[in-house]
Coordinates of C-alpha atoms in Angstrom, one line a residue:
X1 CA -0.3 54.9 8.2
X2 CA -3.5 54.9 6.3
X3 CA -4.3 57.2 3.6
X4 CA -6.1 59.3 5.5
X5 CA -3.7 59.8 7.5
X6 CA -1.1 60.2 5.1
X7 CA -3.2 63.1 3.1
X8 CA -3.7 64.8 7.1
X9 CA -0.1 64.6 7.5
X10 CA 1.1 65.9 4.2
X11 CA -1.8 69.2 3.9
X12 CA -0.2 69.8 8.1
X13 CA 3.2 69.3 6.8
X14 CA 3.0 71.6 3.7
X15 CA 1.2 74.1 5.8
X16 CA 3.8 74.6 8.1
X17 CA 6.1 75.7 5.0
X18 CA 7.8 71.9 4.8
X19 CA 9.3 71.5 0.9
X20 CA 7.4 69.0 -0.8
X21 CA 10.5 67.3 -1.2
X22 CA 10.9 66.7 2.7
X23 CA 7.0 65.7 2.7
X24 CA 7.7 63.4 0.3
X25 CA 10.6 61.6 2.3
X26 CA 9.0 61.9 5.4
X27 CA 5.9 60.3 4.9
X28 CA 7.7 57.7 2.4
X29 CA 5.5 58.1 -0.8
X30 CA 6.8 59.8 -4.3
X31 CA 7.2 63.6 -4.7
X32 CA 4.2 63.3 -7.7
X33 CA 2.2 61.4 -4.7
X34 CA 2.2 64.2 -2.5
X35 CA 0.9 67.1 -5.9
X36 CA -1.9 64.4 -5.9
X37 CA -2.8 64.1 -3.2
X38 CA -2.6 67.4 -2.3
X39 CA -5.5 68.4 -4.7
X40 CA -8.1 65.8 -3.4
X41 CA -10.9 67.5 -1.4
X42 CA -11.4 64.6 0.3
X43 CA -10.0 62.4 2.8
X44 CA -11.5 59.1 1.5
X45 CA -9.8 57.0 -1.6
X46 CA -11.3 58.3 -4.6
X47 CA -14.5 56.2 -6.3
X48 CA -14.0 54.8 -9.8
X49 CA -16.9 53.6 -11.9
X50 CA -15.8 48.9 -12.3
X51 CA -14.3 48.2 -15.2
X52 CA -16.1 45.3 -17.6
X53 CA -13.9 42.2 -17.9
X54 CA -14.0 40.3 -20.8
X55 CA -14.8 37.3 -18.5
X56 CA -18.5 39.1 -17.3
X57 CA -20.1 37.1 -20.0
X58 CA -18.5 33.9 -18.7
X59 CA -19.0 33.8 -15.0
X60 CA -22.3 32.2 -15.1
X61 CA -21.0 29.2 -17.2
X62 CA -17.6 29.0 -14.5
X63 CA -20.0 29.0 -11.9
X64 CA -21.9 26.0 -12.8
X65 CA -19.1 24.0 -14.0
X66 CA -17.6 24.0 -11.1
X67 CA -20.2 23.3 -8.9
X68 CA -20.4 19.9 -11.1
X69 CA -16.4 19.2 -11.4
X70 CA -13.4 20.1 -9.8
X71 CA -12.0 21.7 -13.1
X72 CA -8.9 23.0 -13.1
X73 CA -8.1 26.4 -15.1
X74 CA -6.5 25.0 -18.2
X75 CA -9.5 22.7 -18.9
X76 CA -11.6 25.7 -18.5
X77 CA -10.0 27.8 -19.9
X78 CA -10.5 25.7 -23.4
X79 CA -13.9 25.4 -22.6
X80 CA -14.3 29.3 -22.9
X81 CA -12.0 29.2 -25.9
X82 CA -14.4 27.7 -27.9
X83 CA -17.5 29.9 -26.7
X84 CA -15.2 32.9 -28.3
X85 CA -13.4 34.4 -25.1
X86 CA -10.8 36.4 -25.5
X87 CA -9.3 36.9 -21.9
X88 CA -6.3 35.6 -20.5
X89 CA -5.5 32.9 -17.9
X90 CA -4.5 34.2 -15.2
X91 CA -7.9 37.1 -14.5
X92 CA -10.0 33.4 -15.2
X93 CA -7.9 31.7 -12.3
X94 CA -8.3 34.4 -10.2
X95 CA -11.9 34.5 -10.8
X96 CA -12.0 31.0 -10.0
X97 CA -9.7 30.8 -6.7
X98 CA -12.8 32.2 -4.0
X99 CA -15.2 29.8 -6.1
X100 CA -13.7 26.7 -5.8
X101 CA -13.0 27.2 -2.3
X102 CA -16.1 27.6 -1.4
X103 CA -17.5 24.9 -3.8
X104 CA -14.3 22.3 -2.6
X105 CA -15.6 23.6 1.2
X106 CA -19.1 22.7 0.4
X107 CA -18.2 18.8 -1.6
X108 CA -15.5 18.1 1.2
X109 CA -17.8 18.5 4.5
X110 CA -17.2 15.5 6.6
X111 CA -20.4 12.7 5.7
X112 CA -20.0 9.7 7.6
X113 CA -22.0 6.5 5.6
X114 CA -23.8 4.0 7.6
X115 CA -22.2 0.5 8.6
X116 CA -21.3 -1.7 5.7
X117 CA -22.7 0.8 3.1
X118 CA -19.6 1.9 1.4
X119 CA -15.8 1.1 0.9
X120 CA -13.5 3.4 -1.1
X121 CA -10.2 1.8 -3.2
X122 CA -7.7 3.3 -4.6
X123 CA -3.7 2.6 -5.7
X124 CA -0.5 4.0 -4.7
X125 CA 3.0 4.2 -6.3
X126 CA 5.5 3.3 -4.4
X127 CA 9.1 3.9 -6.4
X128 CA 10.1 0.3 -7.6
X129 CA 12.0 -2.7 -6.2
X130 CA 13.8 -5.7 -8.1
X131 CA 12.3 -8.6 -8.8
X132 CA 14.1 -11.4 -9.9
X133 CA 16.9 -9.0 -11.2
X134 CA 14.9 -6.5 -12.6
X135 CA 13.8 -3.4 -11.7
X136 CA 9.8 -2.9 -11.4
X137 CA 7.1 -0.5 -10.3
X138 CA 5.7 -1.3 -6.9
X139 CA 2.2 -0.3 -6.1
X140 CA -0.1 -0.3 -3.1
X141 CA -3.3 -1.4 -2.9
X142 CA -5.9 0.3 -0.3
X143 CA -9.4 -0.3 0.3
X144 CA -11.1 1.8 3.3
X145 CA -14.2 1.1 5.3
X146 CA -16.0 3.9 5.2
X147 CA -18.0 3.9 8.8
X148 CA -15.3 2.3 10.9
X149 CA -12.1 3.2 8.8
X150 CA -10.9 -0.4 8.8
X151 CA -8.2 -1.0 6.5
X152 CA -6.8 -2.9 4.1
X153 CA -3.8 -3.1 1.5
X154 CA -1.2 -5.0 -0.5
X155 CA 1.9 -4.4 -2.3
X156 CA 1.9 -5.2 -6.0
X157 CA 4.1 -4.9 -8.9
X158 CA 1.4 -4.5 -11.3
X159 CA -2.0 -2.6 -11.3
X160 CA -3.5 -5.1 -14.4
X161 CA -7.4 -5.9 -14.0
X162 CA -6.5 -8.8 -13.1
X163 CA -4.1 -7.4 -9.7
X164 CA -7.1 -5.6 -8.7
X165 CA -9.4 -8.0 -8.8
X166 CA -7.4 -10.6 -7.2
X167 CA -6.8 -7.5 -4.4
X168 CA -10.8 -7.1 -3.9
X169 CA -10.8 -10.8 -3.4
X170 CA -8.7 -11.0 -0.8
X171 CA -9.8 -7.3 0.7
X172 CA -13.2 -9.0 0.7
X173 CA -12.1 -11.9 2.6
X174 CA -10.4 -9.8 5.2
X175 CA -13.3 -7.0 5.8
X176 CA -16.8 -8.5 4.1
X177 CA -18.5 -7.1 1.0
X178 CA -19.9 -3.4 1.0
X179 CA -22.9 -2.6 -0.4
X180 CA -21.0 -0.2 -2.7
X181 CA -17.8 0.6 -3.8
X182 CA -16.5 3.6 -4.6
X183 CA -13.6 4.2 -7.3
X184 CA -11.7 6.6 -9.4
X185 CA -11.3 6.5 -13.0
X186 CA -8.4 4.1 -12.9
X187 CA -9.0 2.6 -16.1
X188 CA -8.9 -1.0 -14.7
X189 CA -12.5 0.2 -13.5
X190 CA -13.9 2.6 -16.0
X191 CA -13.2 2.8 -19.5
X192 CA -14.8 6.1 -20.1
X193 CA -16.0 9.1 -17.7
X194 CA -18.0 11.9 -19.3
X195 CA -17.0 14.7 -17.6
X196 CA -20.0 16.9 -19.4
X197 CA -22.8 14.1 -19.2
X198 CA -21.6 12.5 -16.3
X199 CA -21.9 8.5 -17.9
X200 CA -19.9 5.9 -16.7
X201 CA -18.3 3.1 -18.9
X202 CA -17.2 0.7 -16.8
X203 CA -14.7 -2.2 -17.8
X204 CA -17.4 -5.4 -18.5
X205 CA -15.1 -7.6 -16.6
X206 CA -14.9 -5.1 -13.7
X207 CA -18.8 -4.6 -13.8
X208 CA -19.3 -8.6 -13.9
X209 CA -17.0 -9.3 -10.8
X210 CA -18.7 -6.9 -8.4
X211 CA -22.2 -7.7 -10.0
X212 CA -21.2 -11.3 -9.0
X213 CA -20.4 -10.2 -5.5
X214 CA -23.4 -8.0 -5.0
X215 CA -21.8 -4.7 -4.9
X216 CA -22.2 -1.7 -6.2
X217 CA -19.4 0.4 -8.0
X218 CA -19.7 4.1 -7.6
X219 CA -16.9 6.0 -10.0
X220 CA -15.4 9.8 -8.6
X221 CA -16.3 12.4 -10.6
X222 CA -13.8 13.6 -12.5
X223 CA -11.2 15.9 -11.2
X224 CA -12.8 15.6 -7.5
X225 CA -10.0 13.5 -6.1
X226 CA -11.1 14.9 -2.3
X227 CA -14.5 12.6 -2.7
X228 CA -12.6 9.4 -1.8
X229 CA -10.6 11.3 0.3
X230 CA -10.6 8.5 2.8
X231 CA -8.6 6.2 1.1
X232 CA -6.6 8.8 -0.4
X233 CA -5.2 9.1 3.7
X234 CA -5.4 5.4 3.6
X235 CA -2.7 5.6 0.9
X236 CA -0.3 8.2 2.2
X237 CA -0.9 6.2 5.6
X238 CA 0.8 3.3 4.7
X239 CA 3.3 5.0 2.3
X240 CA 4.6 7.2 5.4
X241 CA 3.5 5.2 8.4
X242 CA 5.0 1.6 7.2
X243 CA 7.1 1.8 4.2
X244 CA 8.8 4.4 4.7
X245 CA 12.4 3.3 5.7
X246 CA 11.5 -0.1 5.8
X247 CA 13.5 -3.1 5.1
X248 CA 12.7 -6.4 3.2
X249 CA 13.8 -9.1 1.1
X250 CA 10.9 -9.6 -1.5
X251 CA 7.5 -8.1 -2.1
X252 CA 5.9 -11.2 -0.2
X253 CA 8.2 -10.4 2.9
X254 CA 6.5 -7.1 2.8
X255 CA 3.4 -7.8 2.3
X256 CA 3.8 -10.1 5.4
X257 CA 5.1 -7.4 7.3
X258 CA 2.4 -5.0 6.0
X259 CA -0.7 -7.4 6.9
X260 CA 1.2 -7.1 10.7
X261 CA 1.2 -4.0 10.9
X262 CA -2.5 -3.6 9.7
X263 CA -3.4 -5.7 12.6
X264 CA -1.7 -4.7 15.2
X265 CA -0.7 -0.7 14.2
X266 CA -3.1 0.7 11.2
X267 CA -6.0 -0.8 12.6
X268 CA -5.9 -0.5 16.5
X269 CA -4.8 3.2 16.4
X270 CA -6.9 6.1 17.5
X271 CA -8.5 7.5 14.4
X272 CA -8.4 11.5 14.1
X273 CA -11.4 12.1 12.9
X274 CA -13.8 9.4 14.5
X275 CA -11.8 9.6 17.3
X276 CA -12.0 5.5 17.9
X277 CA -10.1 2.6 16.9
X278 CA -11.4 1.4 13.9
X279 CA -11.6 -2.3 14.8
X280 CA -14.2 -1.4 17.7
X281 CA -16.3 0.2 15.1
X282 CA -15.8 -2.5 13.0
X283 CA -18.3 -5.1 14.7
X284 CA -21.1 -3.1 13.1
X285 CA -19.5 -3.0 9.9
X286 CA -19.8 -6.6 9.4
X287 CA -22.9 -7.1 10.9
X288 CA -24.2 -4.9 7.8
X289 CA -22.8 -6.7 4.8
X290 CA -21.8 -10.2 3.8
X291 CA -19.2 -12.2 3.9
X292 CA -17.6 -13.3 1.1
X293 CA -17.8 -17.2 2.0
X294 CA -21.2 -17.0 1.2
X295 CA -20.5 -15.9 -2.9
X296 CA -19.5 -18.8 -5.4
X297 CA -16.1 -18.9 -6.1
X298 CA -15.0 -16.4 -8.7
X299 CA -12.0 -17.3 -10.7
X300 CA -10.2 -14.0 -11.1
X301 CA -7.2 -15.3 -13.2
X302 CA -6.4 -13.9 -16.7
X303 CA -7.4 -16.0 -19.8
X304 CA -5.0 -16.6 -22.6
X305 CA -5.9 -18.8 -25.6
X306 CA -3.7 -21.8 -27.5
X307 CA -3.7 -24.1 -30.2
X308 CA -2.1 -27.0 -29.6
X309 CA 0.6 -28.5 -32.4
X310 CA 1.5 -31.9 -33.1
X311 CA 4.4 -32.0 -30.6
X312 CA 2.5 -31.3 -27.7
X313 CA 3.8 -27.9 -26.5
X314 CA 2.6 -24.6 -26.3
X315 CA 4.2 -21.5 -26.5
X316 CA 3.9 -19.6 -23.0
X317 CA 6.4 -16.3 -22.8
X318 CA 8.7 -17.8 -25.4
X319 CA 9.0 -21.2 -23.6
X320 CA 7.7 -24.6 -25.2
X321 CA 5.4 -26.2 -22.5
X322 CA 4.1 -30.4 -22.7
X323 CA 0.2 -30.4 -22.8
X324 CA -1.7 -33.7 -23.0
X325 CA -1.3 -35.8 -26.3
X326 CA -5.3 -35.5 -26.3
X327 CA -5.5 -31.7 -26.9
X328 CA -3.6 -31.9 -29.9
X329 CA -4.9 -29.7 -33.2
X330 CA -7.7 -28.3 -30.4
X331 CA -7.8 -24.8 -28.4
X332 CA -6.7 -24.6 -25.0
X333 CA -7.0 -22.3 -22.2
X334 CA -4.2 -20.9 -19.9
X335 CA -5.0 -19.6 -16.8
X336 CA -2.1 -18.0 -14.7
X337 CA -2.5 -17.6 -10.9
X338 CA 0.8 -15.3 -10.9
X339 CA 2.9 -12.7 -12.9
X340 CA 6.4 -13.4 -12.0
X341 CA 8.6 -16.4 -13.0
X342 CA 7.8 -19.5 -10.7
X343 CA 4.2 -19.0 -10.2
X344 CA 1.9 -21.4 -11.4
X345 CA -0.3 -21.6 -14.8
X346 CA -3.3 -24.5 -15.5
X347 CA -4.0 -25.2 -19.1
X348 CA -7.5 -26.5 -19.6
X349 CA -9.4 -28.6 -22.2
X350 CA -12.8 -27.4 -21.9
X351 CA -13.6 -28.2 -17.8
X352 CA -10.4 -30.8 -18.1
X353 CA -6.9 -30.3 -16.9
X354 CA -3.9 -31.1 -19.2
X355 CA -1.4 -29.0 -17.8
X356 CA 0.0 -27.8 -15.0
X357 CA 3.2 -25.8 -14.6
X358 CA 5.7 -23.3 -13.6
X359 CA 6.6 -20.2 -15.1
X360 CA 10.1 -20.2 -16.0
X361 CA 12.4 -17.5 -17.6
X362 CA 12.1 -16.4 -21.2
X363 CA 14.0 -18.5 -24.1
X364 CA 14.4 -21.5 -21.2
X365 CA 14.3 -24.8 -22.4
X366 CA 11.2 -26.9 -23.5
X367 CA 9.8 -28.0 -20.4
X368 CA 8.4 -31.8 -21.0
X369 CA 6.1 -33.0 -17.8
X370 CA 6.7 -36.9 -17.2
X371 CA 3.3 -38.1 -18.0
X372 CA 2.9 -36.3 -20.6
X373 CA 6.6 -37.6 -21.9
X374 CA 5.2 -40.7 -21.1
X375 CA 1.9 -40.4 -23.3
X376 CA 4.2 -38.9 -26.0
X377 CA 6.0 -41.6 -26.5
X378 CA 2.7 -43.9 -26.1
X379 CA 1.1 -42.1 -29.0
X380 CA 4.2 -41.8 -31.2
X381 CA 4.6 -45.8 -30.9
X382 CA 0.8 -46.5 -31.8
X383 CA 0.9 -44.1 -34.8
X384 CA 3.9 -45.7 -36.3
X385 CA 2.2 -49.1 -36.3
X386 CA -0.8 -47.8 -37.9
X387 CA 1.6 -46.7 -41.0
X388 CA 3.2 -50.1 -40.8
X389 CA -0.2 -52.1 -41.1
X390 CA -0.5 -49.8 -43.9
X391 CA 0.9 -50.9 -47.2
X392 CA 2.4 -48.6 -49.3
X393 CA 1.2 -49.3 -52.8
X394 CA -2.1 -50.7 -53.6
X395 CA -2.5 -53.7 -55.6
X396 CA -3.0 -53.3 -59.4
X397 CA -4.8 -55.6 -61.4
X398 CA -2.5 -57.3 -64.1
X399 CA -3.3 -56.8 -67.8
X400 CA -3.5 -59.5 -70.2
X401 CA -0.8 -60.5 -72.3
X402 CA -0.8 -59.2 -75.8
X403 CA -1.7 -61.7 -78.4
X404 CA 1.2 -63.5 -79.7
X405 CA 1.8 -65.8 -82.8
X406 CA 3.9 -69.1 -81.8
X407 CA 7.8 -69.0 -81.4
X408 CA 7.7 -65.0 -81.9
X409 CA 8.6 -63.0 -79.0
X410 CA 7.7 -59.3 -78.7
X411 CA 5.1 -60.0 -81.6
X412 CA 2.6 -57.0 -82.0
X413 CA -0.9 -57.5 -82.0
X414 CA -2.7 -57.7 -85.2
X415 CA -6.5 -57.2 -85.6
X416 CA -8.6 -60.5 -87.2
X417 CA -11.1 -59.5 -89.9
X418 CA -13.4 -62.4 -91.7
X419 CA -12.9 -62.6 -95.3
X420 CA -16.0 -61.0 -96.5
X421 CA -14.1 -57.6 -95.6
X422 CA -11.1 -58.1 -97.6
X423 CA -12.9 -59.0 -100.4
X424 CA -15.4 -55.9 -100.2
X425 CA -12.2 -53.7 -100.1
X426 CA -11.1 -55.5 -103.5
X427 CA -14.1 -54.9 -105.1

């Protein structure tokens, strides 16, 4: 019943002698309701003047921070803190609630981007897998087309600048270059996000690699997670869709699998919101940008710097490795194309190659290439005869004998005056 019922009921009720008691059970409210309500006048609920909240001077600054950002309550709430409110959190949250669903209603409405203007990445966690006997994080890679919805995505075990850019390569390769590309903070991309100013400090090497490639990074601002939200159902996609329950032997068995299933599941479905397949709208996709056969190669491995000592070998993860006799006393540079024991490093010498070798397991053995054995050896041989050829002493001149008088050996020296001195010294 509604109240007004409930006040008709109980003055009807009372009237016809009923105990207040029996009113009270009847119409299921408290003994005290029934006295109260019994003195109203009125049938409608009674009019009370709004109280002030201590947030009333506040709401002005809520509402424009979060039309900016996505803030939740607890950065807010410090916000407010420092501008002297006094309230609690739970009146600001449910101050907030209406507001951010109409401001997450208003940032979240569907805007489809022409062909081959945009492309949104992002990474996933995937629980871990073992990798040569240990235990380590594995990670998805996503990048999303953001006309047709054309995928793609790789499994990693590491989310290192280098990963990622090595990921955009190949992403590249697969689907063509955007005219932008749109990130999150992931701090392989952006070192710093103001969330009051709104500046971006991007990672130089990140900014150089897509300024190479003629794109354009755009960065998510902070806390709106739902602006890349097509990548972000890129990413549970493949989490749920492929990985789930699947089996494998090694992260390049599933990433085999995974480019498969791209091609002939992921990419070939109906989408729900477009309602095509994204590889028929993926014709005008790459008719808008350019592939990336037609940017100069850019070398995306990770640099590491050496000097080389007088054996030869270099010190790679706690292994000795043979470099070329020639790069001795000099600084070389080591270029891994891999993470994981068994893939490759180069070791350069300026634009010259001196090195190349496998990664093997920490504290192995020193690992000696042939050649360079061979030109080891060569060197050690030609220095030795340079220090033979060498003589050890230098000559000395030999002084002259000491004067001597005849049949006396050992004789010292004696000084010869004329006689004019002697006889000077008499006088």
């Amino acid at each position: 019943m509604t109240l007004r019922e409930i006040i008709v009921e109980i003055k009807y009720l009372v009237s016809q002698g009923v105990s207040k008691v029996e009113v009270a059970h009847r119409c299921g409210v408290s003994r005290q309701t029934v006295y109260n309500l019994l003195k109203r006048r009125e049938l409608g609920p009674c009019w009370r003047a709004p109280r002030r909240s201590k947030l009333d001077p506040f709401k002005a600054y809520i509402r424009a921070r979060l039309e900016k950002f996505d803030l939740p309550a607890t950065t807010l709430i410090r916000e407010l803190r420092a501008q002297d409110y006094r309230g609690g959190l739970s009146i600001l949250r449910q101050y907030m609630a209406p507001l951010k669903a109409e401001y997450t209603r208003r940032v979240t409405e569907r805007f489809e981007t022409l062909p081959g203007q945009q492309a949104q990445i992002d990474w996933g966690e995937c629980g871990t897998v073992e990798v040569n006997g240990q235990q380590r994080k594995l990670y998805v890679f996503v990048m999303v087309l953001g006309y047709s919805r054309m995928m793609y995505a790789r499994f990693t075990t590491s989310t290192r600048i280098p990963v990622l850019l090595d990921c955009l390569v190949r992403a590249f390769d697969r689907l063509g270059i955007p005219a932008e590309l749109l990130v999150d903070n992931m701090k392989q991309a952006v070192d710093r996000h103001d969330v009051t100013t709104g500046v971006i400090r991007w990672n130089p090497t990140f900014l150089d690699f897509v300024h190479h490639h003629g794109t354009h990074p755009l960065a998510c601002p902070p806390y709106w997670p739902r602006v890349k939200g097509k990548v972000e159902r890129g990413v549970g996609y493949v989490k749920t869709s492929f990985l789930e329950g699947r089996c494998f032997t090694d992260v390049d068995d599933l990433n085999r699998q995974l480019e498969h299933w791209l091609d002939t599941e992921a990419n070939v479905r109906i989408h729900g919101t477009t309602k095509r397949r994204p590889v028929d709208r993926f014709a005008a996709d790459q008719a808008a940008m350019h592939p990336l056969a037609a940017v100069p190669w850019y070398d995306v491995r990770p640099i590491e710097y050496r000097q080389v000592p007088p054996d030869c070998h270099i010190s790679y993860y706690s292994v000795p490795y043979s470099v070329h006799p020639d790069a001795v006393g000099r600084t070389v540079v080591v270029r891994p194309d891999g993470e994981q024991v068994g893939d490759a490093f180069t070791v350069y010498l300026g634009d010259r190659v001196v090195a190349r070798h496998r990664r093997q397991p920490q504290h192995s053995l020193r690992v000696t290439l042939p050649e360079h054995e061979a030109a080891i050896r060569h060197q050690a041989r030609g220095t030795v005869r340079a220090r033979r050829r060498t003589p050890r002493y230098e000559h000395q001149p030999t002084a002259p004998p000491p004067t001597t008088h005849p049949g006396v050996t050992d004789a010292v020296a004696v000084q010869q005056r004329c006689l004019q001195a002697y006889e000077a010294v008499a006088s």
